[in-house]
Short mmCIF file of C-alpha atoms in Angstrom, two decimals:
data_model
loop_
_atom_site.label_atom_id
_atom_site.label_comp_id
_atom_site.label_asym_id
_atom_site.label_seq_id
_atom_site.Cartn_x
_atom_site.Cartn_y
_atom_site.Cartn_z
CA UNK X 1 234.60 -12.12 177.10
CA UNK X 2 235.32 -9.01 175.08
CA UNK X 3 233.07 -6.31 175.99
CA UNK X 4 233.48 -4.45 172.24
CA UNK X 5 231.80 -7.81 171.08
CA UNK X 6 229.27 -8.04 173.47
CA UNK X 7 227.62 -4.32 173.25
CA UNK X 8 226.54 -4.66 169.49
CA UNK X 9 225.26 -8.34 169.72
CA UNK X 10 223.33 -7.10 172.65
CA UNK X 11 221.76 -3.93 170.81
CA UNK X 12 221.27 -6.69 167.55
CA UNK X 13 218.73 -8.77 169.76
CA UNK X 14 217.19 -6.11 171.27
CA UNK X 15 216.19 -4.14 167.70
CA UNK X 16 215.13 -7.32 166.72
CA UNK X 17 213.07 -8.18 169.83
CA UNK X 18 211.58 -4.55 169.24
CA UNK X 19 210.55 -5.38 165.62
CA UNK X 20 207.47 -7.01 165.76
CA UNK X 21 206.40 -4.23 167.71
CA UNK X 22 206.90 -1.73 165.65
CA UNK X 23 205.10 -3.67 163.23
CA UNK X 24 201.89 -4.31 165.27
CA UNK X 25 201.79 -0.99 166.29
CA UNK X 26 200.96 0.19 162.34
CA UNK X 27 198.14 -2.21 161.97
CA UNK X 28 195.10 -1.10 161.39
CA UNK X 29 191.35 -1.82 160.29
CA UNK X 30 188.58 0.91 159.78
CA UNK X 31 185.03 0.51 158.33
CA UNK X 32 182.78 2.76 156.64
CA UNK X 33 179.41 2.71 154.49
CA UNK X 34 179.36 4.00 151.43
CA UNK X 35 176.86 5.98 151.40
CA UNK X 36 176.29 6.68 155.62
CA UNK X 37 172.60 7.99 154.91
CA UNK X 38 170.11 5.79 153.03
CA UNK X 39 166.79 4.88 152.67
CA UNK X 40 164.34 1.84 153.59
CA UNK X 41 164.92 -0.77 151.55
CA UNK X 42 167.95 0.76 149.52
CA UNK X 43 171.08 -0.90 149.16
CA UNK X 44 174.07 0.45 150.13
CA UNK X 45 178.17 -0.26 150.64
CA UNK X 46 180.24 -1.24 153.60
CA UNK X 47 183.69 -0.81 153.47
CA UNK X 48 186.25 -2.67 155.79
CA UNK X 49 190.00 -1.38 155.39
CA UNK X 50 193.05 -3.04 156.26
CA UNK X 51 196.36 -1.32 156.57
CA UNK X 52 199.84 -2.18 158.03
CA UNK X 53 199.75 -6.34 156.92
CA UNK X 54 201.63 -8.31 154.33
CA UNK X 55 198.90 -11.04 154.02
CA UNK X 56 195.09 -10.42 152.92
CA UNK X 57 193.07 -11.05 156.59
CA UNK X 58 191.07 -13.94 157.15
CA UNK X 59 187.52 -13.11 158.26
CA UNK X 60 185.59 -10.22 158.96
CA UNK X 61 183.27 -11.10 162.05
CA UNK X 62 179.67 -9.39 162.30
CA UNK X 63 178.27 -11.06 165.68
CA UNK X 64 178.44 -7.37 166.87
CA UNK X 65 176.14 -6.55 164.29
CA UNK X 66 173.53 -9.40 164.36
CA UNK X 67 170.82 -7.06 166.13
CA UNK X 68 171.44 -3.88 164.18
CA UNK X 69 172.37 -5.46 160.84
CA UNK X 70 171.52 -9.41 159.98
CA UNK X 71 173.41 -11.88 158.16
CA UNK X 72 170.14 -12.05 155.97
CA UNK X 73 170.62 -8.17 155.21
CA UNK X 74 174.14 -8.48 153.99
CA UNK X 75 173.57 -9.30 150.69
CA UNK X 76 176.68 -10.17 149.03
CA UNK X 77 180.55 -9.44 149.77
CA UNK X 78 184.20 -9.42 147.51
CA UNK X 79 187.07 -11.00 148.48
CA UNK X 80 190.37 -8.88 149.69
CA UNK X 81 191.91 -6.87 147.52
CA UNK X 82 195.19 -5.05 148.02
CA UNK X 83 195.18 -0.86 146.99
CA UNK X 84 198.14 0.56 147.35
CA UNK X 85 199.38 -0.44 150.92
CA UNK X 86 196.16 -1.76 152.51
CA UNK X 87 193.69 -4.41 151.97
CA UNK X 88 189.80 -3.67 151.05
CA UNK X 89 186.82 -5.63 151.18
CA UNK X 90 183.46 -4.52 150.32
CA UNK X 91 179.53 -5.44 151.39
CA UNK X 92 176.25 -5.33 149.74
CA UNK X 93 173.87 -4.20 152.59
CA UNK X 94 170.19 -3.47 152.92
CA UNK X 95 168.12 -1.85 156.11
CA UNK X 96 164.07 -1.90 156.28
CA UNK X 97 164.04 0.08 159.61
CA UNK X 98 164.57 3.45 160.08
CA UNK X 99 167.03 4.78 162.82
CA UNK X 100 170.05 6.38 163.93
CA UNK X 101 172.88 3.77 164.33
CA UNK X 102 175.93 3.87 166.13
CA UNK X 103 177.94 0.48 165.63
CA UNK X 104 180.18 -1.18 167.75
CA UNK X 105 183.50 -1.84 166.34
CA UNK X 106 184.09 -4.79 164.16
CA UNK X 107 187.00 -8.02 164.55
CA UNK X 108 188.75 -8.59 161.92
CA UNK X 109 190.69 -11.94 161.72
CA UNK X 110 194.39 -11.81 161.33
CA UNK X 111 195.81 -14.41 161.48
CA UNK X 112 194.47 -17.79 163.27
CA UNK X 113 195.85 -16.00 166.41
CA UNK X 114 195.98 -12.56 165.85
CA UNK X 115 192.75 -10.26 165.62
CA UNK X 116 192.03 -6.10 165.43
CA UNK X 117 188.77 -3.82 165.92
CA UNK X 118 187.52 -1.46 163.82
CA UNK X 119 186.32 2.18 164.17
CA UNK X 120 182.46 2.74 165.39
CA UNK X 121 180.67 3.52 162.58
CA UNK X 122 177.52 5.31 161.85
CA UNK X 123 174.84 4.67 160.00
CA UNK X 124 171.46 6.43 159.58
CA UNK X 125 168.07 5.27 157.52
CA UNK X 126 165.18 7.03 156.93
CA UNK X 127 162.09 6.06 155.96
CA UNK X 128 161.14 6.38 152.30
CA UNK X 129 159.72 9.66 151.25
CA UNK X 130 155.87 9.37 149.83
CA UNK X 131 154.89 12.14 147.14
CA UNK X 132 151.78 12.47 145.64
CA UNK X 133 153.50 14.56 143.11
CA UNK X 134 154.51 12.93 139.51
CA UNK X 135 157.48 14.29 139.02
CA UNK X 136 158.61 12.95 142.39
CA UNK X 137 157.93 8.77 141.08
CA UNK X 138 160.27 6.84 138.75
CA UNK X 139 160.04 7.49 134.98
CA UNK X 140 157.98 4.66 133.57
CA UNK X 141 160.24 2.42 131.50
CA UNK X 142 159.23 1.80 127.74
CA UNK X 143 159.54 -1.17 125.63
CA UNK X 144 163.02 -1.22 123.67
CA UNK X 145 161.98 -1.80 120.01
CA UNK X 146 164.45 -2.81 117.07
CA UNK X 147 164.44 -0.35 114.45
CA UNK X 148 162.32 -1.69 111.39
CA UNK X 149 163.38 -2.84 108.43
CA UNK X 150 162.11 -3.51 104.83
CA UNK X 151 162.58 -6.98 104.90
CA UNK X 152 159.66 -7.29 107.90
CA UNK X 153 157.12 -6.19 105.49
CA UNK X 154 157.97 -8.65 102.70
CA UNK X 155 154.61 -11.26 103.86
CA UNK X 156 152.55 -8.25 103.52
CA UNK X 157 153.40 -7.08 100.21
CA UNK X 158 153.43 -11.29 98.94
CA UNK X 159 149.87 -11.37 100.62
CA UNK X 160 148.86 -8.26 98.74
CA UNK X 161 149.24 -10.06 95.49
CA UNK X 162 147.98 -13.19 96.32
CA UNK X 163 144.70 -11.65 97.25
CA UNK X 164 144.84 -9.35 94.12
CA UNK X 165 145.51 -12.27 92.02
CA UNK X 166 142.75 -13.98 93.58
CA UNK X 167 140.28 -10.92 93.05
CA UNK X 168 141.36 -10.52 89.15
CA UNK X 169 141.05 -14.35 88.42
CA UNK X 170 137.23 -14.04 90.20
CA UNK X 171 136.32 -11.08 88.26
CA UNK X 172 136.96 -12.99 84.68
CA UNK X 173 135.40 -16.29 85.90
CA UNK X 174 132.29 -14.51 87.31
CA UNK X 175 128.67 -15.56 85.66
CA UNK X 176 126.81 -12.94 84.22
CA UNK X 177 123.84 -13.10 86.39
CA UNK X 178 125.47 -14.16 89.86
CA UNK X 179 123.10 -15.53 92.32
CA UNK X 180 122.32 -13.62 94.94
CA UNK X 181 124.11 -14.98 98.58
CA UNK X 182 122.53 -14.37 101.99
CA UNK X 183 125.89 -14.33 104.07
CA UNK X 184 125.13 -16.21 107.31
CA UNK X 185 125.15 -14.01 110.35
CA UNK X 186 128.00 -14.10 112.40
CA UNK X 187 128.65 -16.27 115.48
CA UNK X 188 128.02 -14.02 118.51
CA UNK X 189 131.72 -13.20 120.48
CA UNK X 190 132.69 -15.73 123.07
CA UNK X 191 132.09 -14.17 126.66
CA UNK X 192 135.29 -12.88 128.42
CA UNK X 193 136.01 -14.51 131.48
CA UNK X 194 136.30 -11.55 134.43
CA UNK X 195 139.98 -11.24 135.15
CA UNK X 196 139.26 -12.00 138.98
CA UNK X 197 138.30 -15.30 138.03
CA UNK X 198 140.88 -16.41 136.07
CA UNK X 199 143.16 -14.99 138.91
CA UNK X 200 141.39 -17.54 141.99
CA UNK X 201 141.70 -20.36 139.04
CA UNK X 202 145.38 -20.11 139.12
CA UNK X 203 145.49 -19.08 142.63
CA UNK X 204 143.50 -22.19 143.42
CA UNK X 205 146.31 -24.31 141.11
CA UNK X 206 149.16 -23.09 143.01
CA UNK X 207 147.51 -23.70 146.21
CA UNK X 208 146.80 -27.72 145.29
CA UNK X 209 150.89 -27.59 143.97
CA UNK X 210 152.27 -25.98 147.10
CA UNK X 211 155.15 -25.34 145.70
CA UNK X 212 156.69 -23.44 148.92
CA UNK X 213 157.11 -27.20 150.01
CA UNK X 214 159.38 -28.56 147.31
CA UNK X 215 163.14 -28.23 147.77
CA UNK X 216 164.59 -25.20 145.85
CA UNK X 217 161.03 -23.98 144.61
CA UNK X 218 160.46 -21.21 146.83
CA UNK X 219 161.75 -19.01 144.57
CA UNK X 220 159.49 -20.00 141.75
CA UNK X 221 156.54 -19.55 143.48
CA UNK X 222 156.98 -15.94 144.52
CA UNK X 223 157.79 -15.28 141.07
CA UNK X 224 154.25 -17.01 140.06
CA UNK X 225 152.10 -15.47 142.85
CA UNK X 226 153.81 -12.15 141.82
CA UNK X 227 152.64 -12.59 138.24
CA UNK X 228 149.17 -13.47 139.23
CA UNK X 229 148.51 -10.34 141.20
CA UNK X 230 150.31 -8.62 138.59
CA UNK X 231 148.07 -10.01 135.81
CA UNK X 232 144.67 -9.48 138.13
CA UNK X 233 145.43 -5.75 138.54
CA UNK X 234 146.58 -5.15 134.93
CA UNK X 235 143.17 -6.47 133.78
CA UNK X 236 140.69 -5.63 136.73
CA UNK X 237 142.49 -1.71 136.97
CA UNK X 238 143.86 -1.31 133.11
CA UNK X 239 147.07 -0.14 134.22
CA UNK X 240 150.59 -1.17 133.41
CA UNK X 241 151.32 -3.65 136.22
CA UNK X 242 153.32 -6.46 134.17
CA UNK X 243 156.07 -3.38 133.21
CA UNK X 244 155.98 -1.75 136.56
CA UNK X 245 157.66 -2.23 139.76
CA UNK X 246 156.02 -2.09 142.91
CA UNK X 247 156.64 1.62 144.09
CA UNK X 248 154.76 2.50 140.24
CA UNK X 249 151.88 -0.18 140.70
CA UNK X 250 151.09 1.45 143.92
CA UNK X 251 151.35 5.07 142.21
CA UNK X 252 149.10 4.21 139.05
CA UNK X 253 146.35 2.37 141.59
CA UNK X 254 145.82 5.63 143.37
CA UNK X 255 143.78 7.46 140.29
CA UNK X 256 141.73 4.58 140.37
CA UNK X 257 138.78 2.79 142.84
CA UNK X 258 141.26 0.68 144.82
CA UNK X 259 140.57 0.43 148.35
CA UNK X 260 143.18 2.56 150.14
CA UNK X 261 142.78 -0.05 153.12
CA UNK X 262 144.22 -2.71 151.33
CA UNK X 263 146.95 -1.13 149.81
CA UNK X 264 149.54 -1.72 152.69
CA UNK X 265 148.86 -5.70 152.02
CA UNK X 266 149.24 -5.45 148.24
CA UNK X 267 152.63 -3.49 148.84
CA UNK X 268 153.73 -5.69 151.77
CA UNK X 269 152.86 -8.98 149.65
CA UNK X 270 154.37 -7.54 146.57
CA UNK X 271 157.86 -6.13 148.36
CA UNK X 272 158.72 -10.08 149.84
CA UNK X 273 158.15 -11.58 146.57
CA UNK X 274 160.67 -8.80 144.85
CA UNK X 275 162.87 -9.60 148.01
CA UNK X 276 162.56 -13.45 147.13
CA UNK X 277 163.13 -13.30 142.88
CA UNK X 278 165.82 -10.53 142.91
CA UNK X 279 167.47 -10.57 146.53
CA UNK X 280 167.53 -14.38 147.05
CA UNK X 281 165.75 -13.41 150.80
CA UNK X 282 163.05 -15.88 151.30
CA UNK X 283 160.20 -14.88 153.35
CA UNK X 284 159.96 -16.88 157.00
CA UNK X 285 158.05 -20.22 155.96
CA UNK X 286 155.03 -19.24 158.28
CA UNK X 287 154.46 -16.61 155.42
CA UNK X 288 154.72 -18.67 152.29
CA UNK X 289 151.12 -19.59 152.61
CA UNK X 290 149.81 -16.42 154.20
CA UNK X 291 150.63 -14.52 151.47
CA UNK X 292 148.36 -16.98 149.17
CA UNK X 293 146.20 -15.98 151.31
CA UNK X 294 146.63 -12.26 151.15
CA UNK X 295 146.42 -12.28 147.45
CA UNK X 296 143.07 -14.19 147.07
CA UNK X 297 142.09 -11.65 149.87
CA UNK X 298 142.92 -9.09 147.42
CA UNK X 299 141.59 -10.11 144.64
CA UNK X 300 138.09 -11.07 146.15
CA UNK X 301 137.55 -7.83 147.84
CA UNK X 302 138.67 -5.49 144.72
CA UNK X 303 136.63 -7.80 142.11
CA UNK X 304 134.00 -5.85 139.93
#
């Protein structure tokens, strides 16, 4: 065999043997959240990056995570997208305890055989600052009105002179010597039902519906246990509780007679029923029926 031939068919192979790699050895993954200091019960980003790979990676594994972060607190996530030479995919996260976190690296997926770890991130949540000051709470949000126009007060001005006709036509019909009319006294006002009761009426309806046991009607019935406290504490306190969320309820309630012993169950029972209607997070199913309970506790013990 010619030995000219058999040098460059022998370097050939081994670049080519050498090639994959080279190309292993670029891969990368990194993740990051966006931003890395939050507060309870804030949302916040996590970023996994990709870099070195042709294809978009399968899977993103979080069993590392399940004691630090929960598959319930990942609340959403985007597909892969490529930027520029590496892939991205972001998370929707939310934490409810406070702590310092350093997290174990990440697996990302590949290929069905093929996997790579990411950096150790960190993480840190604190707990939510309370102020008793008012420029410290969220701006109260007011109603959005449409701006009037002259064609809304077309009834009135019709009604006007109707009742003017009416007035000019009994003025020129009118006897003489009218008799004189005793006008009959007027029916005394019907009695206002206490806002406390009407609140155990329909707590007592929801409790005989139980709708926490119906399939795909546990979100419903935070919503309607969330509008009867609402509606209890609008009445009961006069404050804006229908327009408010839960940080403001608990703000406005503090320049009035509310028991400051029960405010920790009014903001724990109104927090998993925002959790429920907004964040798709049901409560644990023990709970469904406690918190009936906690909100006839409520209103029973703040009645007038």
């Amino acid at each position: 065999m010619d030995k000219r031939r058999t040098l460059p068919a022998a370097l050939g192979l081994l670049l080519l043997g050498l090639l994959p790699l080279r190309s292993t050895a670029q891969v990368s993954a990194s993740a990051a959240f966006d931003p890395p200091r939050v507060e309870t019960g804030d949302t916040f980003s996590l970023r996994i990056l990709v870099k070195g790979v042709a294809s978009a990676p399968k899977k993103v594994n979080f069993e590392a995570w399940k004691t630090f972060l929960p598959a319930k607190n990942i609340l959403s996530e985007s597909g892969w997208t490529r930027s520029g030479a590496q892939w991205v995919q972001r998370y929707t996260c939310i934490a409810f305890d406070s702590a310092e976190w350093q997290l174990p690296p990440l697996t990302v997926r590949l290929h069905p055989a093929d996997t790579i770890l990411t950096n150790s991130p960190e993480l840190s949540v604190r707990p939510t600052r309370a102020s008793a000051e008012v420029r410290d709470m969220d701006t109260i949000r007011d109603i959005s009105r449409e701006p009037t126009h002259w064609t809304d007060y077309w009834p009135w001005g019709l009604g006007a002179l109707a009742a003017l006709g009416l007035l000019v036509g009994y003025i020129r019909r009118r006897p003489k010597r009218p008799k004189t009319l005793v006008a009959a006294p007027a029916p005394p006002p019907a009695p206002v039902t206490p806002a406390h009761e009407i609140a155990l009426q329909k707590l007592a309806v929801l409790e005989q519906q139980k709708p926490w046991q119906q399939q795909g009607q546990t979100v419903a019935y935070y919503a309607a246990l969330s509008l009867i406290v609402r509606e209890y504490f609008e009445g009961r306190y006069g404050i804006l509780a229908l327009e408010s969320t839960t940080r403001e309820i608990l703000f406005l309630l503090k320049k009035t007679n509310f028991p400051e012993g029960l405010r920790a169950t009014l903001e724990h029972l109104l927090q998993q029923s925002d959790l429920a209607k907004f964040a798709e997070m049901q409560p644990p199913a023990a709970f469904h029926e406690k918190a009936l309970a906690s909100a006839r506790q409520l209103v029973q013990q703040t009645q007038a």
